[in-house]
Amino acid sequence: MEKEYLLRERPLRALFLFALPMIVGNLFQQFYTMADSMVVGRYVSENALAAVGASYSLTNVFICVAIGGGAGASVLTSRYFGAREYDRMKGSISTALLSFLAVSLVLAALGLSLGREFMILLKTPEDILNMAVEYLNIYFCGLPFLFMYNVLSSMFNALGRSRIPLYLLIFSSVFNIVLDIWMVRSLHLGIAGVAWATLIAQGISALVSFLIFLRELKSYPGTPKKLCSPGELSSMCRVALPSIFQQSTVSIGMMLVQSVVNSFGPQMLAGFSAGMRVESLCIVPMAALGNAMSSYTAQNLGSRQTGRVREGYHAALRLTAFFAVFLCLSLEFFHAPIIASFLGSDGTSLALETGSSYLRFIGFFFALIGLKMSTDGLLRGAADMKLFTLANLANLSLRVIFAVTMAPRFGIAMVWYAVPLGWLVNFLISFWEYRTGKWERKLS
């Protein structure tokens, strides 16, 4: 079957074909937030860019909860798909959708009620606090759409249909950019305009995705015994919760050290915020390879093809090396114009210097996060979550402790020196678990 190419194609070709739509799609998803930053930075003010940047560390936690939850829940779907247990597959899908709908509503209510308190705890500068809270309040209203879309995207990927989320992301990203410019330049809504644009674009994309997914499910036989099965929910949580933590590690770490960055003032915050947006864009291929390894591993273990998993892992490492070299060269030569595109003609030299320095440094270390994500993806796909969770906890803890203790004493550069250090420790722990071979028996 065409939909079973992860089980039959050569590993390198299968992973590349599967990951490519996710890479392109995730790039467009990053354009949501990048468009917000570029539009407010160029057409509102540098303070508005700093406000969106101050909000980003918090909003990215919610994005990662949605992405991690979907990726974790899709492991069961991939396993049942590989084993052709379509009734259980449908049961796991309906359980995931209903569960994450409930989670998104709870998180939206939490964000709306405590958003300002979160930003105060993060030591957001007083002159951008109100703008940051205004942006967040609108963003939180769209959380159910964000969760629906990301969980559905993971389910499409679990079924080998990664092109469908790509097409929807291209549409919604272009639509979002058009709305950004219209609401800011024509309607003069300022920072609220980019927030409303994102909410509207994500909402339409989520609803269309849901309708297409319902039609896709009808092509498979079987009927779930329960729409929300406690047994499936328990199995899903064992994989999804550590996956949420893994996906959230970077964003939680950045949120915890945000107060350190904020203390250096709005100009450095604006430059660092622009750098973080570019970093998020650069790690998209690595994240896509990690998610591809999850579905690839789960499907092949479900069909008892353990040897193909190892071959796929080696293929993922080769793809990681290619992307890492390309990204390093791109940032080394083009870091200054990239940051300048966020700041506009009124950007300060301090903001430009901060963002450029960050990109030049971090560009040399994308191979580390690629190694980490591919290895983590294999362990997640095999439901081997103990060392997986420990590795990501070590990553988070090391980054936060290093940044919080070193940056006030030696400068803001200590914040980004902590990033590759955390990636390296995470990879070494996960790779040690991979070498033990315990993951081969987790889904047996």
Short mmCIF file of N, CA, C and O in Angstrom, two decimals, residues 104-172:
data_model
loop_
_atom_site.label_atom_id
_atom_site.label_comp_id
_atom_site.label_asym_id
_atom_site.label_seq_id
_atom_site.Cartn_x
_atom_site.Cartn_y
_atom_site.Cartn_z
N SER A 104 -6.76 21.80 26.34
CA SER A 104 -6.62 23.14 25.75
C SER A 104 -7.55 24.13 26.41
O SER A 104 -7.19 25.30 26.62
N LEU A 105 -8.76 23.70 26.77
CA LEU A 105 -9.70 24.60 27.42
C LEU A 105 -9.22 24.98 28.82
O LEU A 105 -9.33 26.14 29.24
N VAL A 106 -8.65 24.01 29.54
CA VAL A 106 -8.12 24.29 30.87
C VAL A 106 -6.94 25.26 30.79
O VAL A 106 -6.84 26.24 31.56
N LEU A 107 -6.03 25.02 29.84
CA LEU A 107 -4.86 25.88 29.71
C LEU A 107 -5.24 27.28 29.25
O LEU A 107 -4.63 28.27 29.66
N ALA A 108 -6.25 27.38 28.38
CA ALA A 108 -6.71 28.70 27.93
C ALA A 108 -7.25 29.50 29.11
O ALA A 108 -6.95 30.70 29.27
N ALA A 109 -8.06 28.85 29.95
CA ALA A 109 -8.60 29.54 31.13
C ALA A 109 -7.48 29.95 32.09
O ALA A 109 -7.50 31.06 32.64
N LEU A 110 -6.50 29.08 32.25
CA LEU A 110 -5.36 29.39 33.12
C LEU A 110 -4.57 30.58 32.58
O LEU A 110 -4.20 31.50 33.33
N GLY A 111 -4.33 30.59 31.29
CA GLY A 111 -3.58 31.67 30.68
C GLY A 111 -4.30 33.01 30.77
O GLY A 111 -3.69 34.04 31.06
N LEU A 112 -5.60 32.99 30.52
CA LEU A 112 -6.36 34.25 30.57
C LEU A 112 -6.41 34.83 31.98
O LEU A 112 -6.41 36.05 32.16
N SER A 113 -6.46 33.96 32.97
CA SER A 113 -6.57 34.45 34.34
C SER A 113 -5.23 34.83 34.96
O SER A 113 -5.17 35.68 35.85
N LEU A 114 -4.13 34.23 34.48
CA LEU A 114 -2.83 34.43 35.13
C LEU A 114 -1.75 34.99 34.19
O LEU A 114 -0.59 35.05 34.57
N GLY A 115 -2.15 35.41 32.98
CA GLY A 115 -1.17 35.87 32.01
C GLY A 115 -0.32 37.02 32.52
O GLY A 115 0.91 37.02 32.39
N ARG A 116 -0.95 38.04 33.10
CA ARG A 116 -0.20 39.19 33.60
C ARG A 116 0.76 38.78 34.72
O ARG A 116 1.92 39.24 34.76
N GLU A 117 0.29 37.91 35.61
CA GLU A 117 1.15 37.46 36.71
C GLU A 117 2.38 36.70 36.18
O GLU A 117 3.49 36.85 36.71
N PHE A 118 2.16 35.88 35.13
CA PHE A 118 3.29 35.18 34.53
C PHE A 118 4.34 36.17 34.01
O PHE A 118 5.54 36.00 34.22
N MET A 119 3.87 37.20 33.31
CA MET A 119 4.79 38.15 32.71
C MET A 119 5.52 38.97 33.78
O MET A 119 6.69 39.33 33.61
N ILE A 120 4.85 39.26 34.88
CA ILE A 120 5.51 39.97 35.98
C ILE A 120 6.58 39.08 36.62
O ILE A 120 7.69 39.54 36.93
N LEU A 121 6.26 37.79 36.80
CA LEU A 121 7.24 36.86 37.35
C LEU A 121 8.47 36.75 36.46
O LEU A 121 9.59 36.53 36.94
N LEU A 122 8.27 36.90 35.14
CA LEU A 122 9.38 36.83 34.20
C LEU A 122 10.15 38.15 34.11
O LEU A 122 11.03 38.29 33.27
N LYS A 123 9.77 39.11 34.98
CA LYS A 123 10.44 40.41 35.05
C LYS A 123 10.40 41.16 33.71
O LYS A 123 11.39 41.75 33.26
N THR A 124 9.23 41.11 33.08
CA THR A 124 9.04 41.84 31.83
C THR A 124 9.18 43.33 32.10
O THR A 124 8.56 43.85 33.05
N PRO A 125 9.97 44.07 31.30
CA PRO A 125 10.13 45.52 31.53
C PRO A 125 8.77 46.23 31.57
O PRO A 125 7.86 45.92 30.80
N GLU A 126 8.64 47.18 32.46
CA GLU A 126 7.37 47.86 32.70
C GLU A 126 6.82 48.53 31.45
O GLU A 126 5.61 48.55 31.23
N ASP A 127 7.71 49.08 30.62
CA ASP A 127 7.23 49.84 29.46
C ASP A 127 6.69 48.96 28.34
O ASP A 127 6.12 49.48 27.37
N ILE A 128 6.85 47.64 28.42
CA ILE A 128 6.26 46.75 27.40
C ILE A 128 5.29 45.75 28.02
O ILE A 128 4.73 44.92 27.30
N LEU A 129 5.06 45.82 29.33
CA LEU A 129 4.23 44.83 30.01
C LEU A 129 2.80 44.82 29.47
O LEU A 129 2.25 43.75 29.16
N ASN A 130 2.16 45.96 29.35
CA ASN A 130 0.77 46.00 28.90
C ASN A 130 0.62 45.48 27.48
O ASN A 130 -0.36 44.77 27.17
N MET A 131 1.56 45.80 26.60
CA MET A 131 1.50 45.28 25.23
C MET A 131 1.64 43.76 25.22
O MET A 131 0.95 43.05 24.47
N ALA A 132 2.55 43.23 26.04
CA ALA A 132 2.76 41.78 26.09
C ALA A 132 1.51 41.07 26.59
O ALA A 132 1.11 40.03 26.05
N VAL A 133 0.86 41.63 27.62
CA VAL A 133 -0.36 41.01 28.16
C VAL A 133 -1.50 41.09 27.15
O VAL A 133 -2.29 40.13 27.00
N GLU A 134 -1.61 42.19 26.43
CA GLU A 134 -2.65 42.32 25.41
C GLU A 134 -2.49 41.24 24.33
O GLU A 134 -3.47 40.61 23.91
N TYR A 135 -1.26 41.03 23.89
CA TYR A 135 -0.98 40.00 22.90
C TYR A 135 -1.34 38.61 23.45
O TYR A 135 -1.97 37.79 22.76
N LEU A 136 -0.94 38.34 24.68
CA LEU A 136 -1.18 37.03 25.28
C LEU A 136 -2.66 36.72 25.44
O LEU A 136 -3.10 35.58 25.18
N ASN A 137 -3.46 37.68 25.87
CA ASN A 137 -4.88 37.43 26.11
C ASN A 137 -5.59 36.98 24.84
O ASN A 137 -6.44 36.07 24.88
N ILE A 138 -5.27 37.59 23.72
CA ILE A 138 -5.88 37.17 22.45
C ILE A 138 -5.35 35.80 22.06
O ILE A 138 -6.10 34.93 21.59
N TYR A 139 -4.06 35.59 22.27
CA TYR A 139 -3.45 34.30 21.92
C TYR A 139 -4.10 33.15 22.67
O TYR A 139 -4.39 32.09 22.08
N PHE A 140 -4.35 33.33 23.96
CA PHE A 140 -4.93 32.26 24.76
C PHE A 140 -6.33 31.88 24.29
O PHE A 140 -6.75 30.72 24.43
N CYS A 141 -7.07 32.83 23.73
CA CYS A 141 -8.42 32.52 23.21
C CYS A 141 -8.35 31.51 22.06
O CYS A 141 -9.32 30.79 21.81
N GLY A 142 -7.23 31.46 21.37
CA GLY A 142 -7.09 30.55 20.23
C GLY A 142 -6.45 29.22 20.56
O GLY A 142 -6.21 28.41 19.65
N LEU A 143 -6.18 28.94 21.84
CA LEU A 143 -5.52 27.68 22.20
C LEU A 143 -6.25 26.42 21.73
O LEU A 143 -5.61 25.48 21.27
N PRO A 144 -7.60 26.34 21.86
CA PRO A 144 -8.26 25.13 21.36
C PRO A 144 -7.99 24.86 19.88
O PRO A 144 -7.81 23.71 19.47
N PHE A 145 -7.94 25.92 19.06
CA PHE A 145 -7.62 25.73 17.64
C PHE A 145 -6.19 25.26 17.46
O PHE A 145 -5.91 24.39 16.62
N LEU A 146 -5.27 25.83 18.23
CA LEU A 146 -3.87 25.44 18.16
C LEU A 146 -3.70 23.95 18.48
O LEU A 146 -3.01 23.22 17.77
N PHE A 147 -4.35 23.51 19.55
CA PHE A 147 -4.25 22.10 19.95
C PHE A 147 -4.91 21.19 18.92
O PHE A 147 -4.35 20.14 18.57
N MET A 148 -6.08 21.57 18.44
CA MET A 148 -6.78 20.72 17.47
C MET A 148 -5.92 20.52 16.23
O MET A 148 -5.75 19.39 15.75
N TYR A 149 -5.35 21.61 15.73
CA TYR A 149 -4.57 21.49 14.51
C TYR A 149 -3.34 20.62 14.71
O TYR A 149 -3.03 19.75 13.89
N ASN A 150 -2.58 20.84 15.80
CA ASN A 150 -1.33 20.11 15.99
C ASN A 150 -1.56 18.63 16.27
O ASN A 150 -0.78 17.79 15.81
N VAL A 151 -2.60 18.30 17.02
CA VAL A 151 -2.90 16.88 17.25
C VAL A 151 -3.33 16.21 15.95
O VAL A 151 -2.90 15.09 15.63
N LEU A 152 -4.17 16.88 15.16
CA LEU A 152 -4.59 16.32 13.88
C LEU A 152 -3.40 16.16 12.93
O LEU A 152 -3.31 15.16 12.21
N SER A 153 -2.48 17.11 12.93
CA SER A 153 -1.29 16.99 12.09
C SER A 153 -0.48 15.76 12.46
O SER A 153 0.00 15.02 11.59
N SER A 154 -0.32 15.51 13.76
CA SER A 154 0.42 14.33 14.20
C SER A 154 -0.29 13.05 13.79
O SER A 154 0.36 12.06 13.43
N MET A 155 -1.61 13.06 13.82
CA MET A 155 -2.36 11.88 13.41
C MET A 155 -2.24 11.63 11.91
O MET A 155 -2.11 10.50 11.46
N PHE A 156 -2.29 12.70 11.12
CA PHE A 156 -2.04 12.55 9.69
C PHE A 156 -0.66 11.95 9.45
O PHE A 156 -0.49 11.04 8.62
N ASN A 157 0.35 12.45 10.18
CA ASN A 157 1.71 11.93 10.03
C ASN A 157 1.79 10.47 10.43
O ASN A 157 2.51 9.68 9.80
N ALA A 158 1.07 10.09 11.48
CA ALA A 158 1.08 8.70 11.94
C ALA A 158 0.53 7.75 10.87
O ALA A 158 0.92 6.58 10.81
N LEU A 159 -0.35 8.26 10.03
CA LEU A 159 -0.94 7.46 8.96
C LEU A 159 -0.15 7.59 7.65
O LEU A 159 -0.59 7.10 6.61
N GLY A 160 1.00 8.25 7.71
CA GLY A 160 1.81 8.42 6.52
C GLY A 160 1.28 9.46 5.56
O GLY A 160 1.66 9.48 4.39
N ARG A 161 0.43 10.38 6.04
CA ARG A 161 -0.21 11.38 5.19
C ARG A 161 0.29 12.78 5.53
O ARG A 161 -0.49 13.69 5.77
N SER A 162 1.62 12.94 5.56
CA SER A 162 2.20 14.19 6.05
C SER A 162 2.02 15.35 5.07
O SER A 162 2.29 16.50 5.42
N ARG A 163 1.59 15.09 3.84
CA ARG A 163 1.41 16.18 2.89
C ARG A 163 0.16 17.00 3.19
O ARG A 163 0.11 18.19 2.86
N ILE A 164 -0.84 16.39 3.78
CA ILE A 164 -2.09 17.12 4.04
C ILE A 164 -1.86 18.27 5.01
O ILE A 164 -2.29 19.41 4.74
N PRO A 165 -1.21 18.06 6.18
CA PRO A 165 -0.91 19.21 7.05
C PRO A 165 -0.07 20.27 6.37
O PRO A 165 -0.21 21.46 6.66
N LEU A 166 0.81 19.85 5.45
CA LEU A 166 1.64 20.81 4.73
C LEU A 166 0.77 21.79 3.93
O LEU A 166 0.95 23.01 4.01
N TYR A 167 -0.16 21.25 3.17
CA TYR A 167 -1.00 22.12 2.34
C TYR A 167 -1.81 23.09 3.21
O TYR A 167 -1.98 24.26 2.86
N LEU A 168 -2.32 22.58 4.32
CA LEU A 168 -3.10 23.44 5.21
C LEU A 168 -2.22 24.53 5.84
O LEU A 168 -2.67 25.67 6.02
N LEU A 169 -0.98 24.18 6.18
CA LEU A 169 -0.09 25.17 6.79
C LEU A 169 0.31 26.25 5.80
O LEU A 169 0.42 27.42 6.16
N ILE A 170 0.54 25.86 4.55
CA ILE A 170 0.88 26.86 3.54
C ILE A 170 -0.26 27.87 3.41
O ILE A 170 -0.05 29.09 3.40
N PHE A 171 -1.48 27.35 3.33
CA PHE A 171 -2.64 28.24 3.23
C PHE A 171 -2.75 29.16 4.44
O PHE A 171 -2.86 30.39 4.31
N SER A 172 -2.71 28.58 5.64
CA SER A 172 -2.95 29.38 6.84
C SER A 172 -1.81 30.36 7.11
O SER A 172 -2.04 31.46 7.62
#
